Coordinates of C-alpha atoms and ligand atoms in Angstrom, one line a residue:
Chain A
X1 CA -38.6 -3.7 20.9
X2 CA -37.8 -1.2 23.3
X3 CA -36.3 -2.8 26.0
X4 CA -32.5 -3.6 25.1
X5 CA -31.9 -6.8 24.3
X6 CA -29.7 -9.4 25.8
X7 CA -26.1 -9.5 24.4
X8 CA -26.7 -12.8 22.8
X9 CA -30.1 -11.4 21.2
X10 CA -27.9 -8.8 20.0
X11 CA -26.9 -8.7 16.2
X12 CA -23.4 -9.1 15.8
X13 CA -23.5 -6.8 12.3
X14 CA -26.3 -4.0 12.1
X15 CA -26.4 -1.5 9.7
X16 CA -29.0 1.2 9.5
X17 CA -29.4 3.7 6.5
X18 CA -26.1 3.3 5.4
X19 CA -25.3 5.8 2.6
X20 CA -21.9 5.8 0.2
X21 CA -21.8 7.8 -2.6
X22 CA -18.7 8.2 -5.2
X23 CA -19.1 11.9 -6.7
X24 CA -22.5 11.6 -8.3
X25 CA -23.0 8.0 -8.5
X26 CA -24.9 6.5 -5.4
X27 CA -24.1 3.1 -4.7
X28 CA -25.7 2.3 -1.3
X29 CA -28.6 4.4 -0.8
X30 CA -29.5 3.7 3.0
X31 CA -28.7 0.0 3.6
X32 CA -30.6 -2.1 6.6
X33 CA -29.4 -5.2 7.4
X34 CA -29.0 -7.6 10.7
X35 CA -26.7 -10.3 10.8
X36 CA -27.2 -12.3 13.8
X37 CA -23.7 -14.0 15.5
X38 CA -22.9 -17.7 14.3
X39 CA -25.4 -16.7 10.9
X40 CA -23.9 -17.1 7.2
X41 CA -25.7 -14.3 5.1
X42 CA -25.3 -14.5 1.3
X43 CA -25.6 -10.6 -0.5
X44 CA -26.8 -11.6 -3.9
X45 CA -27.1 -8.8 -6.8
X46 CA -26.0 -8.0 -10.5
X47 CA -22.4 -6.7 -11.4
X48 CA -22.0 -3.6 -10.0
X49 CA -24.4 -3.7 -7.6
X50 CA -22.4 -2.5 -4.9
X51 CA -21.8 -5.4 -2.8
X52 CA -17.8 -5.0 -2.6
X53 CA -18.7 -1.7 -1.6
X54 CA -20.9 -2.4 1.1
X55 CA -18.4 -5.2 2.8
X56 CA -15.5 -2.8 2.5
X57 CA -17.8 -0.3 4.3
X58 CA -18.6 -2.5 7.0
X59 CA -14.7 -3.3 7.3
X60 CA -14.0 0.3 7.4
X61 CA -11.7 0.1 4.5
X62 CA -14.1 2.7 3.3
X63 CA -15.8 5.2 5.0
X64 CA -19.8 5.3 4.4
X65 CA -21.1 9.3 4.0
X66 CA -23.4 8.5 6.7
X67 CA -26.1 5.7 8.5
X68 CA -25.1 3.7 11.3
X69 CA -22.6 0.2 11.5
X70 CA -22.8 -1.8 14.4
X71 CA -20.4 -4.2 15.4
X72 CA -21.3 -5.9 18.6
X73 CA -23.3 -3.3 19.8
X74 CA -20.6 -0.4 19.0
X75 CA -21.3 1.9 16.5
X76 CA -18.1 2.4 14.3
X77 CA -19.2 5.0 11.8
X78 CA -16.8 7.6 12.3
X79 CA -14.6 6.0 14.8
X80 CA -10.8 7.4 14.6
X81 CA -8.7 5.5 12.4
X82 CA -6.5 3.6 15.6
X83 CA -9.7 2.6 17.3
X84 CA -11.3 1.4 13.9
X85 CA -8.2 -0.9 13.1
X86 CA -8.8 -2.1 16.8
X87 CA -12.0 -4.0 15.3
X88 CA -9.7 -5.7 12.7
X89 CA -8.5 -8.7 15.0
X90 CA -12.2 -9.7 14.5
X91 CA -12.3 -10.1 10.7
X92 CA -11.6 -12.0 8.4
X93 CA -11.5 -10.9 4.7
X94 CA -11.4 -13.1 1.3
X95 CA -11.2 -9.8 -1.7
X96 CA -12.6 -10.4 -4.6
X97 CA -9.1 -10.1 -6.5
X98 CA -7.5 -12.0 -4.2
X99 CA -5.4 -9.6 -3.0
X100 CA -2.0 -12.1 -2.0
X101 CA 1.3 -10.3 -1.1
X102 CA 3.1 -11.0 -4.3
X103 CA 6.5 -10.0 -2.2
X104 CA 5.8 -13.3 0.3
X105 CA 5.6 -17.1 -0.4
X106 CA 2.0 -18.7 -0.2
X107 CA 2.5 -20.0 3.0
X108 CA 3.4 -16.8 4.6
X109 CA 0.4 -15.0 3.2
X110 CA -1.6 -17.5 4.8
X111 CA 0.2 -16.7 8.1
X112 CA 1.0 -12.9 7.5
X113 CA -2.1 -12.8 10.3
X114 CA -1.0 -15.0 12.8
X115 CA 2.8 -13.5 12.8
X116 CA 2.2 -9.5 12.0
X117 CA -0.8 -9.5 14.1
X118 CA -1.2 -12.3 16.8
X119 CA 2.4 -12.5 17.2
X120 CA 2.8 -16.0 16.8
X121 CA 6.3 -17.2 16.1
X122 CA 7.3 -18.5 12.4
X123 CA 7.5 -22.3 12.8
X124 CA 4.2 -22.7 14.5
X125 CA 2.5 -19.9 12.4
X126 CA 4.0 -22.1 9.5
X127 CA 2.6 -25.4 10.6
X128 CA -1.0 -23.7 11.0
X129 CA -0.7 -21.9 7.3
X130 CA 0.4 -25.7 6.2
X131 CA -2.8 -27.0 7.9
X132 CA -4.8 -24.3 6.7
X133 CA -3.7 -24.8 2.9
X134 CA -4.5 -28.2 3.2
X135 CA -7.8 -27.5 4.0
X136 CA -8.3 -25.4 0.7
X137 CA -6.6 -28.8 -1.0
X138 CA -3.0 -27.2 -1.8
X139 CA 0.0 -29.0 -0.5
X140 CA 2.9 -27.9 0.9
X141 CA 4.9 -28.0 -2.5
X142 CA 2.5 -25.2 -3.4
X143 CA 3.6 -23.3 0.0
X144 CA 7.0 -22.7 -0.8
X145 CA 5.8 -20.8 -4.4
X146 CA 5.3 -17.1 -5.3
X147 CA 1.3 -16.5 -5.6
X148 CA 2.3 -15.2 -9.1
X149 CA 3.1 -18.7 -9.8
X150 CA -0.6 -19.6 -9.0
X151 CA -3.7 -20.3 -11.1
X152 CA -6.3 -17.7 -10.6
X153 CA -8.4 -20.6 -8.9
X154 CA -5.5 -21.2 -6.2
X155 CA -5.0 -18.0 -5.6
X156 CA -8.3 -17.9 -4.5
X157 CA -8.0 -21.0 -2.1
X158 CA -4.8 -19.2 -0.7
X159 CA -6.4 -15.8 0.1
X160 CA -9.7 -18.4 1.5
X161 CA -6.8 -20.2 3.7
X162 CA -5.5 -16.5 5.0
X163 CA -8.8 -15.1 5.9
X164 CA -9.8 -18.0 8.0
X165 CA -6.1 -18.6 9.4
X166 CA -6.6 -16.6 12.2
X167 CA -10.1 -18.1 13.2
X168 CA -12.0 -14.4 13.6
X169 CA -15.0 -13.7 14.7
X170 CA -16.3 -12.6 11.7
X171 CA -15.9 -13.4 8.0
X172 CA -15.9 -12.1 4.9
X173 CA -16.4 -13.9 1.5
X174 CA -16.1 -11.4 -1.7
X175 CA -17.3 -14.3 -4.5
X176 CA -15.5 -17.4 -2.9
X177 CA -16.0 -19.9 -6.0
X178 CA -15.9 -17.7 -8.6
X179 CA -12.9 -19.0 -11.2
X180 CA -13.2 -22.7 -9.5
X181 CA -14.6 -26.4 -10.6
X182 CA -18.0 -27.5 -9.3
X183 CA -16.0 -29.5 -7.1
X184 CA -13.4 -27.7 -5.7
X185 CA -16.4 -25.2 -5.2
X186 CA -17.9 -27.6 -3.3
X187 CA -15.2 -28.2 -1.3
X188 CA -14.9 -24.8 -0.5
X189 CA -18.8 -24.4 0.3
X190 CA -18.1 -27.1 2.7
X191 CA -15.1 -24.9 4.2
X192 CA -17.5 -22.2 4.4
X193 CA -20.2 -24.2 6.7
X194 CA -17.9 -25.5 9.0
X195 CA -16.4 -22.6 10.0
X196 CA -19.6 -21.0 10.6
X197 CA -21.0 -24.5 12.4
X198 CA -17.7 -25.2 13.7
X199 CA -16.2 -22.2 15.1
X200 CA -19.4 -20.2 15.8
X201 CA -18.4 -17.7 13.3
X202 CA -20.3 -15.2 11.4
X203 CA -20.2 -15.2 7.9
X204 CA -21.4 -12.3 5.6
X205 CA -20.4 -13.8 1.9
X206 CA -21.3 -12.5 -1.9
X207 CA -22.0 -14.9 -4.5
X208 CA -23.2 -15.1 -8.1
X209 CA -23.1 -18.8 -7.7
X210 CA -26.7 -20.0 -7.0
X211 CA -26.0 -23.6 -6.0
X212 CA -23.1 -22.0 -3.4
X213 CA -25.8 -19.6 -1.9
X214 CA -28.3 -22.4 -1.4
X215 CA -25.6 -24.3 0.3
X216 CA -23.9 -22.2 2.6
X217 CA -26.8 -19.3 3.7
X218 CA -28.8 -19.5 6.8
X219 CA -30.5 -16.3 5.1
X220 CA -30.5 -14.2 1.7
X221 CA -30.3 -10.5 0.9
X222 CA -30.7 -9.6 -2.3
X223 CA -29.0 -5.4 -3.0
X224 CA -30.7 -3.1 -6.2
X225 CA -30.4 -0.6 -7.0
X226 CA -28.4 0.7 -3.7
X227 CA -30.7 -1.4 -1.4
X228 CA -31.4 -4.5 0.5
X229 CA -35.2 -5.2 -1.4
X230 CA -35.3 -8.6 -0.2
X231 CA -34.3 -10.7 2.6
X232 CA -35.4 -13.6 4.6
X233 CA -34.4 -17.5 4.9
X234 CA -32.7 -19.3 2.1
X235 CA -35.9 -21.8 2.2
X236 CA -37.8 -19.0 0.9
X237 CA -35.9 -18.1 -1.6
X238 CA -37.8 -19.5 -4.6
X239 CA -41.3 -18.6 -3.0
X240 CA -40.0 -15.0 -2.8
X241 CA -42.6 -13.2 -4.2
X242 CA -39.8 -10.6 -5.3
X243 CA -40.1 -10.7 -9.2
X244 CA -36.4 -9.2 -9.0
X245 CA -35.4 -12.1 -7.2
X246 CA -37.1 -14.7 -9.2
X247 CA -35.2 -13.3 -12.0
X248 CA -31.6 -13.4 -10.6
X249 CA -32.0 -16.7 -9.0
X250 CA -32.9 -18.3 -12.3
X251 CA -30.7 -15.9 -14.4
X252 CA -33.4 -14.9 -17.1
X253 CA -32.1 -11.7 -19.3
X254 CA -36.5 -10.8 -19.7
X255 CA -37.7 -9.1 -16.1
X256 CA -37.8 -6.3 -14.2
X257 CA -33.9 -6.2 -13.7
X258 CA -33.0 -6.1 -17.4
X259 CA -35.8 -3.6 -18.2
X260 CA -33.7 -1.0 -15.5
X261 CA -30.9 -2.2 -17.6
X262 CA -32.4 -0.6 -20.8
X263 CA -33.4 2.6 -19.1
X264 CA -29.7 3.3 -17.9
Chain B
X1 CA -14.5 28.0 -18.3
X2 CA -13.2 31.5 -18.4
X3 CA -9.4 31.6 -17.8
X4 CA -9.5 33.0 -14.1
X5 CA -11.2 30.2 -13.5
X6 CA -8.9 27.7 -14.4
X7 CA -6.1 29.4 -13.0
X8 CA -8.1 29.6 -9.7
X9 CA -9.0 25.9 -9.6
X10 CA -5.4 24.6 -10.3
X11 CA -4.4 26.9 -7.6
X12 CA -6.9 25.1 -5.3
X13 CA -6.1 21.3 -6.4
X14 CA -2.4 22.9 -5.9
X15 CA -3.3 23.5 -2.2
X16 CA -5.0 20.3 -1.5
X17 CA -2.3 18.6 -2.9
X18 CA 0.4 20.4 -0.5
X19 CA -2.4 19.6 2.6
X20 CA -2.4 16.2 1.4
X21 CA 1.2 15.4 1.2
X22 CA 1.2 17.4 4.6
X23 CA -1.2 15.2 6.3
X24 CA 0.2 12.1 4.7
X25 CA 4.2 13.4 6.2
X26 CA 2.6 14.3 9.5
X27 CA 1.2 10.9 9.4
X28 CA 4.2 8.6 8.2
X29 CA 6.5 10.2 10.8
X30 CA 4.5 10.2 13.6
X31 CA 4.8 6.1 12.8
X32 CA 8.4 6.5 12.8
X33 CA 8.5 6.6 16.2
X34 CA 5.5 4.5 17.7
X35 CA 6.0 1.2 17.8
X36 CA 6.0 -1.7 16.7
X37 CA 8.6 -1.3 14.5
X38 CA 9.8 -3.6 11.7
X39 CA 13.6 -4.4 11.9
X40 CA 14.1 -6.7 9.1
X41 CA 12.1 -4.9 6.6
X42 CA 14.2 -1.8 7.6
X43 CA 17.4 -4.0 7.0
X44 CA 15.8 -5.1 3.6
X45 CA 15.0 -1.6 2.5
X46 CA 18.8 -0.3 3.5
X47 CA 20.0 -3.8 0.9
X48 CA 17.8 -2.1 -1.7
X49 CA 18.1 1.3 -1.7
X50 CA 21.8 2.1 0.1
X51 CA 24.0 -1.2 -1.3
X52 CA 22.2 -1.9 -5.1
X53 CA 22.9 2.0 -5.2
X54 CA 26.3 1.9 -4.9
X55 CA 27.3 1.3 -8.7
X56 CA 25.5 4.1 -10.1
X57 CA 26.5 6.1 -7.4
X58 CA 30.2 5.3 -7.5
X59 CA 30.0 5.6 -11.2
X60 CA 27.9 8.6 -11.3
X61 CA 30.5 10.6 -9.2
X62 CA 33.5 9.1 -10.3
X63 CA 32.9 10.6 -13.5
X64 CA 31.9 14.1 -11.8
X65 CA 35.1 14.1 -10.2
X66 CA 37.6 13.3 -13.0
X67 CA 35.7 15.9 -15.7
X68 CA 35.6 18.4 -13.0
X69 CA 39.4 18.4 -12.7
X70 CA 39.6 18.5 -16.5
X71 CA 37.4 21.5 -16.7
X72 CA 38.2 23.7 -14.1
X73 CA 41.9 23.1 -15.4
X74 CA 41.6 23.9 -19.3
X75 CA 39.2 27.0 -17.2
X76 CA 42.0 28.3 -14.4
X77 CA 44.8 28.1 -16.5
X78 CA 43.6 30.9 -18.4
X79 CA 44.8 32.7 -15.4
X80 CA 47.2 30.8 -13.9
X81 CA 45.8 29.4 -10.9
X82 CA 45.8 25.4 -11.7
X83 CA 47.0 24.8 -7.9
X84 CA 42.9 25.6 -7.6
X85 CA 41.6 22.4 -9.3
X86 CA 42.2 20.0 -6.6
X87 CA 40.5 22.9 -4.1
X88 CA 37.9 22.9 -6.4
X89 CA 36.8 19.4 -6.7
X90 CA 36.6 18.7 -3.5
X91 CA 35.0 21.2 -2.5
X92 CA 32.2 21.0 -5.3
X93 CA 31.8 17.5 -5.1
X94 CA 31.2 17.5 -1.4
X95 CA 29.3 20.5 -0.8
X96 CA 27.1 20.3 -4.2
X97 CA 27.7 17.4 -6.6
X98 CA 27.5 14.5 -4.8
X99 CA 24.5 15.0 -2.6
X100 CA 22.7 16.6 -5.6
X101 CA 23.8 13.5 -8.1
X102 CA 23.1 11.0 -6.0
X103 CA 19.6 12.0 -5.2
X104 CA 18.7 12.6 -8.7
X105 CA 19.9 9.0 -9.7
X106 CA 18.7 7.4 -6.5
X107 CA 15.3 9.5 -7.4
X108 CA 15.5 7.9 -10.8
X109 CA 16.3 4.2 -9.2
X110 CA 14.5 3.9 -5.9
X111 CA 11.6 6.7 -6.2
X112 CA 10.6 4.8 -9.1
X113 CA 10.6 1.1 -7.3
X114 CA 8.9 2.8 -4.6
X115 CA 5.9 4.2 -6.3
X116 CA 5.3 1.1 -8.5
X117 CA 5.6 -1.4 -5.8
X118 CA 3.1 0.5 -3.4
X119 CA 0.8 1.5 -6.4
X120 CA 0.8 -1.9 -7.3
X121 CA -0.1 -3.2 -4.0
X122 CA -2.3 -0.1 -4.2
X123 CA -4.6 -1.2 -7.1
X124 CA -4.4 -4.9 -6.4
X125 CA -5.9 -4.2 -3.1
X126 CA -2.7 -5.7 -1.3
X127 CA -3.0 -2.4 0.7
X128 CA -6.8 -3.2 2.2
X129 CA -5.6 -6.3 2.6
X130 CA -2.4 -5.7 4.9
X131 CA -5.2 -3.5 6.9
X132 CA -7.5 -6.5 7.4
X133 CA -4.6 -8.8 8.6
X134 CA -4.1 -5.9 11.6
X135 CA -0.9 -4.3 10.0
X136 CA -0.7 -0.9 9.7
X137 CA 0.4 -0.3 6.3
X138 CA 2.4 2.9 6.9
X139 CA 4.5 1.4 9.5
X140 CA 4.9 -2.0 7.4
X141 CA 5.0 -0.4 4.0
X142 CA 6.2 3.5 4.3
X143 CA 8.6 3.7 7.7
X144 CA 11.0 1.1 6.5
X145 CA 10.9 2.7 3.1
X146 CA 11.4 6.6 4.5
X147 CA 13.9 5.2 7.1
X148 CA 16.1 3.2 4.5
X149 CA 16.7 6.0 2.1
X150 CA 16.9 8.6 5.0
X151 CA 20.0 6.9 6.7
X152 CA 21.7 5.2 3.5
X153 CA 22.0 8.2 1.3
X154 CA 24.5 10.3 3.4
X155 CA 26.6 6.6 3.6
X156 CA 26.3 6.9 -0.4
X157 CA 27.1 10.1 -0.3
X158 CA 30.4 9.5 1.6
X159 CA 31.0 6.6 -0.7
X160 CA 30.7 9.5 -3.4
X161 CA 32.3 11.8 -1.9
X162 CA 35.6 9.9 -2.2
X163 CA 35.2 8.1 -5.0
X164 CA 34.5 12.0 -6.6
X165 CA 37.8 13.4 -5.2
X166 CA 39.9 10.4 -6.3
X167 CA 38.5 10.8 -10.1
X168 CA 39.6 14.3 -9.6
X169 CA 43.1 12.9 -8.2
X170 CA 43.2 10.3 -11.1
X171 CA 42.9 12.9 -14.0
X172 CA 45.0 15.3 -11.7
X173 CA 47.9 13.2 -11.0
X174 CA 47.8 11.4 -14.8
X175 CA 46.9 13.5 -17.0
X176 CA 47.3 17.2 -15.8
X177 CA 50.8 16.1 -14.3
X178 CA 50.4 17.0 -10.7
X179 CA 52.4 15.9 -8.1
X180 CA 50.9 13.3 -6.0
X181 CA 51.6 14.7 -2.4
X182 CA 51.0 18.6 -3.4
X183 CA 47.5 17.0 -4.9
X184 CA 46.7 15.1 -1.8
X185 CA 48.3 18.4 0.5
X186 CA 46.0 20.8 -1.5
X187 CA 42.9 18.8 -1.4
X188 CA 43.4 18.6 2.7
X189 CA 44.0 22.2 3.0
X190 CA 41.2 23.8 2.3
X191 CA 38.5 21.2 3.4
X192 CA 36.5 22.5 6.3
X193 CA 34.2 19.8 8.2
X194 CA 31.2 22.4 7.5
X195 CA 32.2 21.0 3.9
X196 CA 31.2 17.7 4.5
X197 CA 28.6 17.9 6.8
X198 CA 26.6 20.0 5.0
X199 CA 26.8 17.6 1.9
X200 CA 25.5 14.8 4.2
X201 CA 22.9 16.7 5.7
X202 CA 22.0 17.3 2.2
X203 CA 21.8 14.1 1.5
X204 CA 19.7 12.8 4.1
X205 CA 16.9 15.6 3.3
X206 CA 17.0 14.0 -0.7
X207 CA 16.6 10.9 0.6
X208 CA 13.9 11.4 2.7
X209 CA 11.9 13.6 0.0
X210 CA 13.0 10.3 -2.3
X211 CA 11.2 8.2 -0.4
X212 CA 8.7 10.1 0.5
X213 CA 7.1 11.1 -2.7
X214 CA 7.6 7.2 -4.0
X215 CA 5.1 6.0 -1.1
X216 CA 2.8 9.2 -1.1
X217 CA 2.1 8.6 -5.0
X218 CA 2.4 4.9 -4.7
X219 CA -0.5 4.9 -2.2
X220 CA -2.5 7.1 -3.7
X221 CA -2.5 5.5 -7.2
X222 CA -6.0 4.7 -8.7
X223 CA -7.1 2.9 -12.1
X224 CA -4.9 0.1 -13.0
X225 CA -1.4 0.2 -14.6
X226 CA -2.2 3.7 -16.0
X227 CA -2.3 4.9 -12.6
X228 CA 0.8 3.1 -11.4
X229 CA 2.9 4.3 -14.6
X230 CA 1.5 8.0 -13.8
X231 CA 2.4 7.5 -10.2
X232 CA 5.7 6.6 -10.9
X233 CA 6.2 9.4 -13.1
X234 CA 5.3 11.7 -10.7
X235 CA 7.0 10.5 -7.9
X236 CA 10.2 10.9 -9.9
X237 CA 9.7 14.8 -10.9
X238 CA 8.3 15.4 -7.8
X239 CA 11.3 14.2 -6.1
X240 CA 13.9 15.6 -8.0
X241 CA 12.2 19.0 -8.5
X242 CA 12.1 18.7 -4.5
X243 CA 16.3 18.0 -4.0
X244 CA 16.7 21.1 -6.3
X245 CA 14.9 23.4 -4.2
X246 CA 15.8 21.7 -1.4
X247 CA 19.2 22.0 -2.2
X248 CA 19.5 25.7 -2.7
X249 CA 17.3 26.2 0.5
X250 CA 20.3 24.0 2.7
X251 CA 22.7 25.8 0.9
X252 CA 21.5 29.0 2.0
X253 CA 20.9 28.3 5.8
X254 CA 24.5 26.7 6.1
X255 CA 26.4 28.8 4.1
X256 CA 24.8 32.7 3.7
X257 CA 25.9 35.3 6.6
Ligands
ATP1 N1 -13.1 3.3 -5.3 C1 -14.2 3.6 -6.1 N2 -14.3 4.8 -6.7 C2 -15.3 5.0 -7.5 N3 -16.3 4.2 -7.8 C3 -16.3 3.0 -7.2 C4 -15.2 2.6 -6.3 N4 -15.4 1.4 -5.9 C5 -16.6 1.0 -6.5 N5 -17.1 1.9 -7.2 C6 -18.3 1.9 -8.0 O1 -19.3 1.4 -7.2 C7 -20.1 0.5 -7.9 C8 -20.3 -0.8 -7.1 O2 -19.0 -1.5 -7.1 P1 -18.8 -2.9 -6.4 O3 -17.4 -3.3 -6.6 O4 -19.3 -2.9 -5.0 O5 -19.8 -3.9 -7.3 P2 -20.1 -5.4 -7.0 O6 -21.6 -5.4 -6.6 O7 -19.1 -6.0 -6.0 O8 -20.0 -6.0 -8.4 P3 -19.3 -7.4 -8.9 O9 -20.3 -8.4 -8.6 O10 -19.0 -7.2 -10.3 O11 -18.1 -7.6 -8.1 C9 -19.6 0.3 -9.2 O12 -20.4 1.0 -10.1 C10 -18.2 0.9 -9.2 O13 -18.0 1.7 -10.4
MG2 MG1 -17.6 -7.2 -6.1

């Protein structure tokens, strides 16, 4: 297409040849990827892989060498630091680690958004963060306690609760239901859909888990090797064609994967 | 590597250290002043580092005080000029001592807490995180910390200033057999203000450097707890290498003709 597009038409995330290096070792060696607004991508890949790396690009908690990240239609490679943070207000972020403010109760990390950033005032931000936690299934006796008084598990339903507290625009999920039951990562699946169905935002999530990607993508994109090699709807995901993602998506250690493995 | 080499290339990383803590300075004050600005984490930070300071402080100078009148007593009367010691107290503990005692222990106390809290957020990517949530970290994190110690060290200063000259007066008075008023008269006499100010001024220059090198190697730890145990290391000799050439350097501009 040459023409430019309609706003709506318009990716909400685009990324071309994005490029991030640390010294010697290349981790994303020229990225492509479109994520359209109201879409839930899953970024499957093996430990290591780079996926971390490429959400904190996009987030501009790191700075890619060079390529192009679109956001809305604005290219924020390069942007200076105060007009980067600008784009904040429209993310959302679940780390990998967590990543609670072990200095603040839970229920005012869940808030920490709404009050530092939105400006709400404390008993309403409170009553949201209550609302919020209940959605991840804590109650408010959990609200009053230090997150170093947390399983690993809840602390991972906490940060979940804080990085949708603030409703944004756009979401990200660093391994969501890694360290929780099938059912609780159910739950959480669930969590994930209706705030992509429910308040029209886009999600861009990483998962090992196989039965949470099935559930939660509109689309997969499977990184190697520093890029995207496949992509395309999660219906297609077992008819591929991709021996690299046959092998991931049924977790065999014989294939193409392990055989790069070897060669390392 | 040949030896010119190395010398060379810790020269460099010894440059691009300086820019960095430059950059990082330039950076952290210019959030000083641009709002918005957080009140109660200022208050919190001036709890922590000014009042929980207080007993080592007060301790720390009471002692300086009362061996100072011992020594330079046992030391003038050699030439008969004991009406010095009270002179001399005060005039060491405000001018030198104090400032230079309490920065070193406050370096020891709050430099330390600094760098491990902020290398601990640091590692445990509490730092991104603030950053995501649309908080600056430097204004949340670093202001309220370089504020705090900036202002609360020349009021623990003070604090030490006084409790200094009355361990001098204690030992004076006591033990060395002064009279009370001719103590209190001789102390008085030979104060300038110049004295005090420059002790406080002093002290507000440690404090800042205090602060400043807990955040800048807080936030720049990497790799775990070894890199939070390194940073806090650092961030205490780099502080209190800092108030000792700071020190001379203040000493000089106020007091050299
Ligand atoms: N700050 C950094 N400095 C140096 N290397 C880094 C840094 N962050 C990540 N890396 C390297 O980049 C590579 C990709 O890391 P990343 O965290 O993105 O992996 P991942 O795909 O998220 O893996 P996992 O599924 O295990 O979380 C790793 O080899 C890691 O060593
Ligand atoms: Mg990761």
């Amino acid at each position: 297409m040459s023409t430019p597009s309609p706003a709506n038409d318009r990716p909400k995330i685009r990324l071309r040849d994005v490029r991030k290096s640390f010294g010697s070792k290349v981790v994303l060696d020229g990225i492509d990827l479109d994520v359209g607004k109201a879409e839930s991508l899953v970024v499957i890949g093996g430990s290591g892989s780079g996926k971390s790396v490429l959400l904190k690009c996009i987030l501009g908690l790191l700075d890619p060498d060079s390529g192009v990240i679109e956001i809305d239609g604005q290219n924020v490679v390069g942007l200076p630091r105060a007009e980067r943070e600008a784009f904040m207000h429209k993310f959302g972020m679940l780390f990998q680690g967590g990543a609670l403010f072990d200095s603040l109760p839970v229920w005012e990390n869940v808030a920490f958004g709404l009050i530092q950033g939105e400006g709400m005032d404390r008993v309403k931000a409170r009553e949201v963060a209550l609302t919020k936690l209940a959605q991840v299934g804590l109650g408010e006796d959990v609200s009053r306690l230090s997150p170093a008084e947390l399983s690993g598990g809840m602390q991972k339903r906490v940060s979940l609760a804080r990085a949708i507290a603030t409703e944004p625009e756009i979401i990200f999920f660093d391994e969501p239901t890694t360290g929780l039951d099938p059912i609780m990562a159910d739950v959480i699946n669930d969590l994930i859909v209706k705030c992509v169905r429910e308040l029209g935002a886009t999600a861009m999530s990483i998962t090992h888990d196989m039965a949470s990607a099935r559930k939660i993508a509109d689309r997969v994109a499977m990184l190697y090797h520093g890029r995207i090699i496949w992509e395309g709807p999660v219906g297609d995901i077992d008819a591929s064609g991709n021996d690299h993602v046959d092998q991931f998506i049924h977790g065999r250690a014989e294939g193409p994967i392990e055989m790069a493995i070897r060669r390392e | 590597m040949n030896p010119l080499a190395r010398i060379g290339a810790a020269f460099l990383a010894f440059l691009s250290a300086i820019g960095r803590i430059g950059m990082f300075t330039a950076t952290a004050v210019s959030h000083c002043v641009r709002p918005p600005f957080y009140a109660n984490l200022l208050l919190r930070q001036f709890l922590e580092i000014g009042y929980y300071s207080l007993p080592v402080v007060g301790l720390t100078t009471l002692f300086t005080g009362m061996v100072l009148a011992l020594q330079s007593y046992t030391g003038f009367s050699r030439f008969s000029a004991e009406g010095a010691v009270a002179t001399v107290v005060v005039l060491s503990m405000t001018r030198e001592l104090a400032p230079v005692l309490a920065g070193l222990m406050v370096a020891g106390r709050v430099g330390a807490a600094i760098a491990a809290e902020i290398g601990t957020m640091r590692v445990t990517e509490q730092i991104d995180a603030l950053t995501t949530l649309s908080t600056n970290p430097f204004k949340y994190l670093i202001v309220p910390r370089l504020l705090g110690a900036t202002i609360s060290l020349p009021l623990l200063v003070l604090i030490g200033d006084i409790i200094g000259v009355f361990g001098g007066y204690l030992v004076g008075v006591y033990k060395l057999d002064f009279n009370q008023g001719a103590y209190i008269h001789s102390t008085i006499q030979y104060l300038e203000r110049m004295d005090v100010i420059s002790g406080l001024v002093k002290a507000a220059v440690f404090g800042f450097f205090v602060a400043l090198m807990g955040c800048f190697h807080g936030f720049h730890s990497r790799g775990g707890a070894q890199g939070v145990g390194a940073a806090t290391t650092n961030a205490v000799v780099s502080a209190s290498i800092l108030i000792l050439i700071a020190n001379y350097t203040i000493t000089e501009l106020f007091f050299a003709r």
